[in-house]
Tab-separated table of C-alpha atoms and ligand atoms in Angstrom:
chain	number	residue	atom	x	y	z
A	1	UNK	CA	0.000	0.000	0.000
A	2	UNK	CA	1.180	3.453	-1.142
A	3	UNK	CA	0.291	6.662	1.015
A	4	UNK	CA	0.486	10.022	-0.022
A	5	UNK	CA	0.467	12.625	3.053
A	6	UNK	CA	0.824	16.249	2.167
A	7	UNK	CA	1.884	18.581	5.135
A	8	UNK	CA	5.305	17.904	7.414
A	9	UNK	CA	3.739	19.753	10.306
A	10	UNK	CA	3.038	17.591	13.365
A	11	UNK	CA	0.020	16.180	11.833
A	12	UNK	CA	1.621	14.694	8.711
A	13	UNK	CA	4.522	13.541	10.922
A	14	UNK	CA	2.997	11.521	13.161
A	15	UNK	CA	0.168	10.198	10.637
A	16	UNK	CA	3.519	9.136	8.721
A	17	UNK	CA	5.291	7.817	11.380
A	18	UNK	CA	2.105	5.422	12.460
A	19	UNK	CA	1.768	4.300	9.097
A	20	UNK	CA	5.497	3.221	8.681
A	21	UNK	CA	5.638	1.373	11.729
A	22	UNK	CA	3.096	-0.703	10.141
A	23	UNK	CA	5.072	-1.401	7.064
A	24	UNK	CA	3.170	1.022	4.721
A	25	UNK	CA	5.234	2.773	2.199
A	26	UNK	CA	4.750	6.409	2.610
A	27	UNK	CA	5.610	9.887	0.636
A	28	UNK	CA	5.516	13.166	2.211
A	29	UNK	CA	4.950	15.953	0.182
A	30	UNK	CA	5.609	19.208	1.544
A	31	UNK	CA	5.498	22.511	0.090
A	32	UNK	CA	7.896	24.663	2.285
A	33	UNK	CA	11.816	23.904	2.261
A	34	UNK	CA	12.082	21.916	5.159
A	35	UNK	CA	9.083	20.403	7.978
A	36	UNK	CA	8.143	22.042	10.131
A	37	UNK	CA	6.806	24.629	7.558
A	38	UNK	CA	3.533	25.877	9.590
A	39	UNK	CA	2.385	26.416	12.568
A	40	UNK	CA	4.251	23.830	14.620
A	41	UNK	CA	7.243	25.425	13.895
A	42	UNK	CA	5.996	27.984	16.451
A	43	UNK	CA	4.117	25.997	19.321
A	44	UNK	CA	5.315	25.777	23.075
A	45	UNK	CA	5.396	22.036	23.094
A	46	UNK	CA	3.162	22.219	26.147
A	47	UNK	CA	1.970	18.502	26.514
A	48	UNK	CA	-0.284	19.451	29.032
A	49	UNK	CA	-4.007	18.286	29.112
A	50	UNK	CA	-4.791	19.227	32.281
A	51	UNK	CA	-4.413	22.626	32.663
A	52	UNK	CA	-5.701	23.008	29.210
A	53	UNK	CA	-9.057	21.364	30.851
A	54	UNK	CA	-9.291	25.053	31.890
A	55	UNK	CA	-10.883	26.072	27.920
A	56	UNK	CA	-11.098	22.607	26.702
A	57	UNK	CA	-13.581	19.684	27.025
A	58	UNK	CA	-12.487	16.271	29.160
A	59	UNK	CA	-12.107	14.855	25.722
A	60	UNK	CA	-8.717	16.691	25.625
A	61	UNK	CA	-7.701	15.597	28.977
A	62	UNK	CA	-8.770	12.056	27.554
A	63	UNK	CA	-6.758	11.734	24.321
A	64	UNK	CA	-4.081	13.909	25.311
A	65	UNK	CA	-2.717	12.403	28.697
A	66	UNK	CA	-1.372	9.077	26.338
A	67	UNK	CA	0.651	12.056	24.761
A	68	UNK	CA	3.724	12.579	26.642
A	69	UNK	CA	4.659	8.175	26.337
A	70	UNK	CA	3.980	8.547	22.355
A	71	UNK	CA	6.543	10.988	22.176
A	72	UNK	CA	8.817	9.983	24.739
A	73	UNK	CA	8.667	6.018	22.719
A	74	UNK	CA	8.876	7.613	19.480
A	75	UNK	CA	11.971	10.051	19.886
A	76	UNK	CA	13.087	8.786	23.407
A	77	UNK	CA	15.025	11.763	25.344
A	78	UNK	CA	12.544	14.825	24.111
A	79	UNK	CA	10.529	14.924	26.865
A	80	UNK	CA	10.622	16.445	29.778
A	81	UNK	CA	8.512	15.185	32.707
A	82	UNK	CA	8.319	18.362	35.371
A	83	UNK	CA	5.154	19.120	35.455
A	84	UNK	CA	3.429	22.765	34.875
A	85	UNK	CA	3.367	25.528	37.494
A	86	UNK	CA	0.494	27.961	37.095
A	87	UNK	CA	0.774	31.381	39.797
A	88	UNK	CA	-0.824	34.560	39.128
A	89	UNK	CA	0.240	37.694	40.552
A	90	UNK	CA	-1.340	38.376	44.273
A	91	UNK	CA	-3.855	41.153	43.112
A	92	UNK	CA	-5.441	38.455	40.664
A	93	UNK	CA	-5.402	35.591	42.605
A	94	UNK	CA	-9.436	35.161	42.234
A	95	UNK	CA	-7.664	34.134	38.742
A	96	UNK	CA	-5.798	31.121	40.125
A	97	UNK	CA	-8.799	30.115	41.881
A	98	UNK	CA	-10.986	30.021	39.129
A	99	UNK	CA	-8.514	28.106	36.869
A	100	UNK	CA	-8.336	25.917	39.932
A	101	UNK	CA	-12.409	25.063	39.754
A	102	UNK	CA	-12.173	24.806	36.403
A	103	UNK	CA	-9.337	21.983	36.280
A	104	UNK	CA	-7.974	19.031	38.358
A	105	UNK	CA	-5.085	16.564	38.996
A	106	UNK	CA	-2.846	19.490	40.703
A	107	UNK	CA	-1.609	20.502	44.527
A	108	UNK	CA	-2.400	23.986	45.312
A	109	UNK	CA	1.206	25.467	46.643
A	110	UNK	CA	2.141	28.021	48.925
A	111	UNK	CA	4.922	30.638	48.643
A	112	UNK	CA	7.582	28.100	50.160
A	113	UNK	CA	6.551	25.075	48.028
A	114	UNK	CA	7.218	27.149	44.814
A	115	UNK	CA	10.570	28.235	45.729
A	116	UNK	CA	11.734	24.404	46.010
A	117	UNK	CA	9.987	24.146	42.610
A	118	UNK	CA	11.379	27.066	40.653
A	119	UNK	CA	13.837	29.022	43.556
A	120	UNK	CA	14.258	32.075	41.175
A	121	UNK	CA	10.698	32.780	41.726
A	122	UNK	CA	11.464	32.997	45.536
A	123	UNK	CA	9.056	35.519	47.089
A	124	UNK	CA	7.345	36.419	43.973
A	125	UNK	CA	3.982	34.544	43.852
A	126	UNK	CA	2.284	33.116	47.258
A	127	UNK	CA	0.215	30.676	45.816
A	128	UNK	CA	0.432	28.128	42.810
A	129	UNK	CA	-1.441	25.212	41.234
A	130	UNK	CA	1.543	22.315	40.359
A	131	UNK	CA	0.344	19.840	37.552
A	132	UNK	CA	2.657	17.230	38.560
A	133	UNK	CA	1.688	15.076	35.443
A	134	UNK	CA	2.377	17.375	32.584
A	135	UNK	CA	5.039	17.712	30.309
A	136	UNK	CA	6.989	19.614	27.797
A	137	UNK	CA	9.215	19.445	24.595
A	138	UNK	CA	10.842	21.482	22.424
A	139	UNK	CA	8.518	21.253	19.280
A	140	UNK	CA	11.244	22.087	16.758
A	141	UNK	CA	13.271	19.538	17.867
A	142	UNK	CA	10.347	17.078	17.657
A	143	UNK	CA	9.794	17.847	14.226
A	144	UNK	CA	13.056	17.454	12.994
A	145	UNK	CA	13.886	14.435	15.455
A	146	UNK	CA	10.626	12.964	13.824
A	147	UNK	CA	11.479	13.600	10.512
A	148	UNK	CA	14.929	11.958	10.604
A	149	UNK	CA	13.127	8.844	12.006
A	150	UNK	CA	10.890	8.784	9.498
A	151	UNK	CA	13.651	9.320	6.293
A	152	UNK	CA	15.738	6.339	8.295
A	153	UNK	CA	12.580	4.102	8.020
A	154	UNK	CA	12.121	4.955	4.200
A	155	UNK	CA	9.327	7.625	3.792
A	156	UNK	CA	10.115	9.200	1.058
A	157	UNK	CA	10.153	13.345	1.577
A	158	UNK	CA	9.553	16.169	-0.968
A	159	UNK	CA	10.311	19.565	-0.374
A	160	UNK	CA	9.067	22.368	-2.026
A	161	UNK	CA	6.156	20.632	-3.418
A	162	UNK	CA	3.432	22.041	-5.339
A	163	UNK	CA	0.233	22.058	-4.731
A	164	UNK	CA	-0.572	20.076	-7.552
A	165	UNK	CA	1.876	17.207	-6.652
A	166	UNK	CA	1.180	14.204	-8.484
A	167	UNK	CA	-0.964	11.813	-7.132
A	168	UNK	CA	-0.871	8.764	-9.394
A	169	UNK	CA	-0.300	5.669	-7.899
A	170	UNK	CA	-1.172	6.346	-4.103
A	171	UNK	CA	-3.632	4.018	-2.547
A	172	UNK	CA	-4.791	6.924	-0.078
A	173	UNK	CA	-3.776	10.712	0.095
A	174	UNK	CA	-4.268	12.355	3.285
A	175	UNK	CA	-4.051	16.314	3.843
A	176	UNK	CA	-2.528	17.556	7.098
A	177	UNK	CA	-1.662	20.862	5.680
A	178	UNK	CA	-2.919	22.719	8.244
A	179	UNK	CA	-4.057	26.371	8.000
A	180	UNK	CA	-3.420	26.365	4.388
A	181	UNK	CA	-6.929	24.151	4.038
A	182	UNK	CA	-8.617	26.862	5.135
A	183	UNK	CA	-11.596	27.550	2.477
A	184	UNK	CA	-11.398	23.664	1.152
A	185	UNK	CA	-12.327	21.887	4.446
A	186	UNK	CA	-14.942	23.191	5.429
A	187	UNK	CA	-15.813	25.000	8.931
A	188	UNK	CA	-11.776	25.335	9.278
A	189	UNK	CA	-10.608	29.011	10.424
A	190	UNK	CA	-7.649	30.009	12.009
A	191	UNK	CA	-6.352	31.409	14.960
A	192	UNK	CA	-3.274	33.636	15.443
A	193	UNK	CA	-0.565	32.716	18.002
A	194	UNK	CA	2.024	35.203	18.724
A	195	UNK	CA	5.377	34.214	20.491
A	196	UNK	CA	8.549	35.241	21.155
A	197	UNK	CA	11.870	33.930	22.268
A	198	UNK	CA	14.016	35.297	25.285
A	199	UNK	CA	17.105	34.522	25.921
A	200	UNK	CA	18.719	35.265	29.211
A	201	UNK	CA	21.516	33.850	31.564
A	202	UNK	CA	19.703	35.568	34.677
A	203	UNK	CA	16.583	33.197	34.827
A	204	UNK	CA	16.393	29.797	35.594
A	205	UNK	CA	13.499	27.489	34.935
A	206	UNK	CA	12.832	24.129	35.180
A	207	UNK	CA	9.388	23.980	33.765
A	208	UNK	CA	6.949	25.532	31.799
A	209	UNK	CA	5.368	28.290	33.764
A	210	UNK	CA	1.712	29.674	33.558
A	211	UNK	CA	1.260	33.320	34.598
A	212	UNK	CA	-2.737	33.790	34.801
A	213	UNK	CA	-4.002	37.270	34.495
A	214	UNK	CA	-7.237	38.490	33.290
A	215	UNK	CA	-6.368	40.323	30.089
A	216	UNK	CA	-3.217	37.954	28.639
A	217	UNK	CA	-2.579	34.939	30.081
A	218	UNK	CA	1.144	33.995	29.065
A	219	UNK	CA	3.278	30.759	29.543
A	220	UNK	CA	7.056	30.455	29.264
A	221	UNK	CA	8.861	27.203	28.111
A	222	UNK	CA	12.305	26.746	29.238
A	223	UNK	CA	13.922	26.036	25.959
A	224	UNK	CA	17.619	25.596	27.502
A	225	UNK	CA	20.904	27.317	27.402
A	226	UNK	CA	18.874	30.606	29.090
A	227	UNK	CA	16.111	30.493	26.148
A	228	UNK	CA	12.736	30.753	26.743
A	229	UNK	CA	9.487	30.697	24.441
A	230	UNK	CA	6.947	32.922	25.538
A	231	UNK	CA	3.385	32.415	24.405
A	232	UNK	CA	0.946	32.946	22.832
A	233	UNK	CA	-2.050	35.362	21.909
A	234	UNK	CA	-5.383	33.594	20.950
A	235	UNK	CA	-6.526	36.276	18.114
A	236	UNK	CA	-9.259	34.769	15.700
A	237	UNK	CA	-7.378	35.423	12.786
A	238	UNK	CA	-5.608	33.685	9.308
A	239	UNK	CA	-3.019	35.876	9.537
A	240	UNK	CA	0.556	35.097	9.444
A	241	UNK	CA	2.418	37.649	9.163
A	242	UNK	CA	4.579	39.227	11.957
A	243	UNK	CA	3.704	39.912	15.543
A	244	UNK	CA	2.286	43.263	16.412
A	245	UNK	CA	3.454	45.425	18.454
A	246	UNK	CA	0.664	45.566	20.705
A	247	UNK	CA	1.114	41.965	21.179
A	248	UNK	CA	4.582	42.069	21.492
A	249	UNK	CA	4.437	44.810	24.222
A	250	UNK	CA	1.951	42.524	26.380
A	251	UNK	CA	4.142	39.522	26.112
A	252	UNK	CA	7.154	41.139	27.107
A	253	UNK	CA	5.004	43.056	30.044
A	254	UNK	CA	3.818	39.791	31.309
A	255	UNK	CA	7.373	38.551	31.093
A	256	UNK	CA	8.678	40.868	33.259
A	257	UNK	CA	5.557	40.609	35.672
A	258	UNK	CA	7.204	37.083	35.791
A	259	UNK	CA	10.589	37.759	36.279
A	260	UNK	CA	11.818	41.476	36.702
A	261	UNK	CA	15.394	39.997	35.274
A	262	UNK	CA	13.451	39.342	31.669
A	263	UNK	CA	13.140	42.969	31.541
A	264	UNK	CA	16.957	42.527	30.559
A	265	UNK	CA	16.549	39.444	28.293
A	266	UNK	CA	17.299	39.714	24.568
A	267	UNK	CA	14.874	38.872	22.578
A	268	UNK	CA	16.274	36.438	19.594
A	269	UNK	CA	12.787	35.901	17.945
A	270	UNK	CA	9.424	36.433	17.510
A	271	UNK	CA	6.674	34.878	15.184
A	272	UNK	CA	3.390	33.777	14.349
A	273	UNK	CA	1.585	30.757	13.349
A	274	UNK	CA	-2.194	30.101	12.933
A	275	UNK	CA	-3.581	27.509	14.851
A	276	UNK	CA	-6.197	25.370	12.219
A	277	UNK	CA	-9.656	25.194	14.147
A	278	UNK	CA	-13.105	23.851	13.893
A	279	UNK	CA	-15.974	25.554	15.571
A	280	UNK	CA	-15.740	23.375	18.666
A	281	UNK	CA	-12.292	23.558	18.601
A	282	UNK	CA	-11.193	20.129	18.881
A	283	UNK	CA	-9.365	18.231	15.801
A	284	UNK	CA	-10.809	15.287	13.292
A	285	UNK	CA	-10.890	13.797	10.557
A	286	UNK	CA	-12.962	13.403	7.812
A	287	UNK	CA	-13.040	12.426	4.000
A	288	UNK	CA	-14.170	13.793	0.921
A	289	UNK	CA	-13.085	13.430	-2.962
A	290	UNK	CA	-11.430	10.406	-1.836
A	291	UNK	CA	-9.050	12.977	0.040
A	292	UNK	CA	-8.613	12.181	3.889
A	293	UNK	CA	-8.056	15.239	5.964
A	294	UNK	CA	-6.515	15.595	8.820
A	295	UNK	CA	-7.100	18.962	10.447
A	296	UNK	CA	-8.401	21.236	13.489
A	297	UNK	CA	-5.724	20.778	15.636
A	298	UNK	CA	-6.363	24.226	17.576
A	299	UNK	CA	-4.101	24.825	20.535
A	300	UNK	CA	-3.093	21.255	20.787
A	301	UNK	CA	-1.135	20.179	17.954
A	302	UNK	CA	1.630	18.024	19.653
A	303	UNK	CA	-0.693	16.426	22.421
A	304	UNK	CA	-3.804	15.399	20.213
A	305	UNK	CA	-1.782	14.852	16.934
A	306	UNK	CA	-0.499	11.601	18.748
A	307	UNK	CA	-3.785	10.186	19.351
A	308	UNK	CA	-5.719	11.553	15.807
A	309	UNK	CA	-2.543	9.863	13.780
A	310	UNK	CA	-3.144	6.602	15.426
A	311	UNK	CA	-6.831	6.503	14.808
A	312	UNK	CA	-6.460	7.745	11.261
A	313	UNK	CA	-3.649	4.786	10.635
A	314	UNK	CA	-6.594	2.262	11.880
A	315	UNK	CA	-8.777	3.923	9.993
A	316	UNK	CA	-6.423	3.629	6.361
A	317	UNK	CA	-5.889	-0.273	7.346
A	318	UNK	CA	-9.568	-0.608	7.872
A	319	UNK	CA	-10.379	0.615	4.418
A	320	UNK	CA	-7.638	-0.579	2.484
A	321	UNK	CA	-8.219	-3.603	-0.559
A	322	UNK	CA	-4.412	-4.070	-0.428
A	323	UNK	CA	-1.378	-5.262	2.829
A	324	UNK	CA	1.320	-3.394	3.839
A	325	UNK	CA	3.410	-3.819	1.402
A	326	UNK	CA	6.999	-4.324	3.803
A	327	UNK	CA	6.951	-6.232	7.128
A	328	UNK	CA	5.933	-3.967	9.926
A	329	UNK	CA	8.725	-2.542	12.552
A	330	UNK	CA	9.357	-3.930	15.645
A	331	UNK	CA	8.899	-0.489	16.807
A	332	UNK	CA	5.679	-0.042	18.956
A	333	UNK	CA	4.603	3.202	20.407
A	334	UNK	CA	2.142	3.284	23.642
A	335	UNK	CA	-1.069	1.387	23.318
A	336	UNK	CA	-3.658	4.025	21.745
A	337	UNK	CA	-5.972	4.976	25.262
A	338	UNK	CA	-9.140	6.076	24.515
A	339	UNK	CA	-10.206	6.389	21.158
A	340	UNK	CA	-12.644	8.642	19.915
A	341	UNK	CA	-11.820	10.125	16.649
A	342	UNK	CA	-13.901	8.346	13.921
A	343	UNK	CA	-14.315	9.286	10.528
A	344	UNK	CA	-17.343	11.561	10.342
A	345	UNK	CA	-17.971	12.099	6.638
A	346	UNK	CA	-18.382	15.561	6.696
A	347	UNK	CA	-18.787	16.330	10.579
A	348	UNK	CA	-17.195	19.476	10.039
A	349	UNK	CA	-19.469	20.516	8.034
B	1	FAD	C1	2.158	30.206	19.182
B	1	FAD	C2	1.636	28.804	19.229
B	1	FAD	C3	1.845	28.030	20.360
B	1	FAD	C4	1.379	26.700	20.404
B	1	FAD	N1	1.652	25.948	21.504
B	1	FAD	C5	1.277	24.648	21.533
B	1	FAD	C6	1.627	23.825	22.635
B	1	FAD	O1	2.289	24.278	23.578
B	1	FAD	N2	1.208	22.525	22.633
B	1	FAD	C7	0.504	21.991	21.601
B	1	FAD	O2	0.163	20.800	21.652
B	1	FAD	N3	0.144	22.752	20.520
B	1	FAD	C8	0.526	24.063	20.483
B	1	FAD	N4	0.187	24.852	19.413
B	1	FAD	C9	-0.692	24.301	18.368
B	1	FAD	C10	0.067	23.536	17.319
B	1	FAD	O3	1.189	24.245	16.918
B	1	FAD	C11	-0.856	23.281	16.120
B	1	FAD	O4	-2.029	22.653	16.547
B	1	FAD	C12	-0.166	22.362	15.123
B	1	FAD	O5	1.077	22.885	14.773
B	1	FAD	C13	-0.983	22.127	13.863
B	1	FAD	O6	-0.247	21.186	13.128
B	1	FAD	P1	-0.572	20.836	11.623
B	1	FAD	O7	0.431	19.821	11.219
B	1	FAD	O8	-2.017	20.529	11.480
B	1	FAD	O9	-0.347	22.207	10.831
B	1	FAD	P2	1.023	22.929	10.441
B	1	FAD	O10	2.034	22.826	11.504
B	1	FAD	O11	0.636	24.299	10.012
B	1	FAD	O12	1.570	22.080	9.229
B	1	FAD	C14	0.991	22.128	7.942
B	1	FAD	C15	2.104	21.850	6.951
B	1	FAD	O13	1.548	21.726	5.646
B	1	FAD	C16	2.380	22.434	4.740
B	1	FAD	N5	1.562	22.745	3.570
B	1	FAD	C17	0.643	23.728	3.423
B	1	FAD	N6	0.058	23.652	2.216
B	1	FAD	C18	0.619	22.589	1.569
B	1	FAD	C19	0.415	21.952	0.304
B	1	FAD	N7	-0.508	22.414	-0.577
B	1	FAD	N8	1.169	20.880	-0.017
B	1	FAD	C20	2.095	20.398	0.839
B	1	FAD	N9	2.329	20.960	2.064
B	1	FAD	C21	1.583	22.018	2.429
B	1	FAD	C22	2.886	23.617	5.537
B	1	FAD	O14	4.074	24.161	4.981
B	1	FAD	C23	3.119	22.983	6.894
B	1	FAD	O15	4.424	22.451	7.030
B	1	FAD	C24	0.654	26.160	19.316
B	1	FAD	C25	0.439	26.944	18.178
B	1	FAD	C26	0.933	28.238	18.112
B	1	FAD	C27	0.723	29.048	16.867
């Protein structure tokens, strides 16, 4: 069996990479230079379900909590298993307590308890929320880690590839391309995430940190050697191009509500990617024109994709004529928990 997968953004890479571990011969067709070409390229690698719980349904909890042993068996070393820390400063801590009601699985943590968490934010916060059972990785490295597994275990990539890219001789062609189906699959719309990176030898973090506040809540992700990604606006928007400087001025503000020492960070980048979305937010699949399409990741790219490219491999077996064509790898990432994506035809709609 031949697959065709268009998109190297965390959706096409990890639809690819169950495929190939079941002996499937796949192509990747991808139109920027390189993966990594969309909005992945720009995410926190947050792999945190939990305090997401806070603006998502319990189905994101569900599928996303396998997340963090996917990635971990597929590019053992990436993640980082230190949990999330959530504080908010003390004139909005009716904020922490309202994330608190609106989430679970986390210790509520005094002044004293966050200091042996994070000691550079001694005296800074007096209360936190710890999500013991959360994780992080840094999604660039994913993406590349993922694609070199994928090139070792013969999937066949194509950069710079045209829309148009022939299709002859694929048993299936799925689309993961992200925001760029916007207008094609139907109900998709985008929304704009603003980041920046900071890069400082004065801060120390161990973990990604939440900073609630009622106007821009912000979250920094220790990226290593004093770098730090600090995200992300929520603006319902296709846009792409660069950050504003409204945007840029709240990030940085909430930064140094943080940390005062950020106020003397460098900043080495900032950027913008669109997050693809449904209307309810949450990520499917569905297929039409023979096309399957993989899409609606939102805010949760690199803990649902996991779970969706599982369900969509089980889904091209189930509806295939033809047998992998090589003998499947050994290789055998966690058992899929809780399935739920099916193939709606048209449940976007
Ligand atoms: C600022 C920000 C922070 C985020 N933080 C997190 C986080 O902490 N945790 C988390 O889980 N998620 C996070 N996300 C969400 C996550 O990044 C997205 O859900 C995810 O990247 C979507 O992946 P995708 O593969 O569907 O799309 P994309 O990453 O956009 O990939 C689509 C790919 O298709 C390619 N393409 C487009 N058109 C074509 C074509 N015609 N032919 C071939 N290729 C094409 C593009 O070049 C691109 O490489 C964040 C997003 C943003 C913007």
């Amino acid at each position: 069996m031949r697959v065709l997968i268009r998109g190297a953004g965390v959706a096409g890479l990890t639809v690819a990479h169950e495929l190939a571990i079941l002996g499937i011969d796949v192509t990747i067709a991808e139109s920027a230079a390189q993966p990594g070409g969309g909005a992945s390229w720009f995410a926190g690698g947050m792999l945190a379900p939990w305090c997401e719980r806070e603006s998502a349904p319990e189905t994101v909890v569900r599928l996303g909590q396998g997340a963090a042993d996917w990635w971990d068996a597929a590019l053992p070393g990436h993640v980082v298993r230190r949990g999330t820390l959530v504080v908010s400063p003390p004139r909005d801590t009716a904020e922490l307590t309202r994330f608190a009601a609106r989430t679970s699985t986390f210790d509520w943590l005094d002044s004293e308890e966050i200091e042996l968490l994070e000691s550079d934010l001694t005296g800074r916060f007096r209360k936190g929320l710890f999500f013991r059972n959360e994780a992080h990785l840094d999604p660039r490295r994913a993406i590349t880690g993922l694609y070199g597994r994928l090139a070792a275990m013969g999937v066949i990539f194509h950069f710079g590839a045209a829309p148009d890219f022939p299709v002859d001789g694929f048993d299936h062609i799925v689309d993961c391309t992200g925001a760029s189906a916007i207008g094609t699959s139907a109900g998709l719309r985008g929304v704009r995430g603003e980041m920046l990176v900071l890069e400082t030898p004065d801060v120390t973090l161990s973990r990604p940190v939440r900073l609630l506040h009622p106007r821009i809540p912000l979250y920094i992700v220790p990226r290593g050697d004093g770098r730090f990604m600090v995200g992300a606006t929520m603006i319902e928007s296709n846009d792409r191009g660069p950050i504003s400087a409204r945007s840029l001025m709240e990030l940085l503000n909430a930064a140094y509500a943080l940390h005062p020492a950020f106020g003397e960070a460098r900043v080495i980048e900032t950027g913008a990617g669109v997050r693809p979305s449904y209307p309810d937010n949450l990520p499917r699949f569905s297929t039409d024109d023979g096309i399957i399409r993989v899409n609606g990741l939102y805010r949760h790219g690199f803990l649902l994709a996991p779970s969706l490219a599982q369900d969509v491999a089980a889904h091209i077996l189930s509806n295939s004529k033809t047998n992998a064509t090589r003998p499947a790898t050994p290789f055998d990432p966690v058992p899929a928990v809780n399935r739920r994506y099916e193939d709606p035809m048209g449940a976007s709609r």
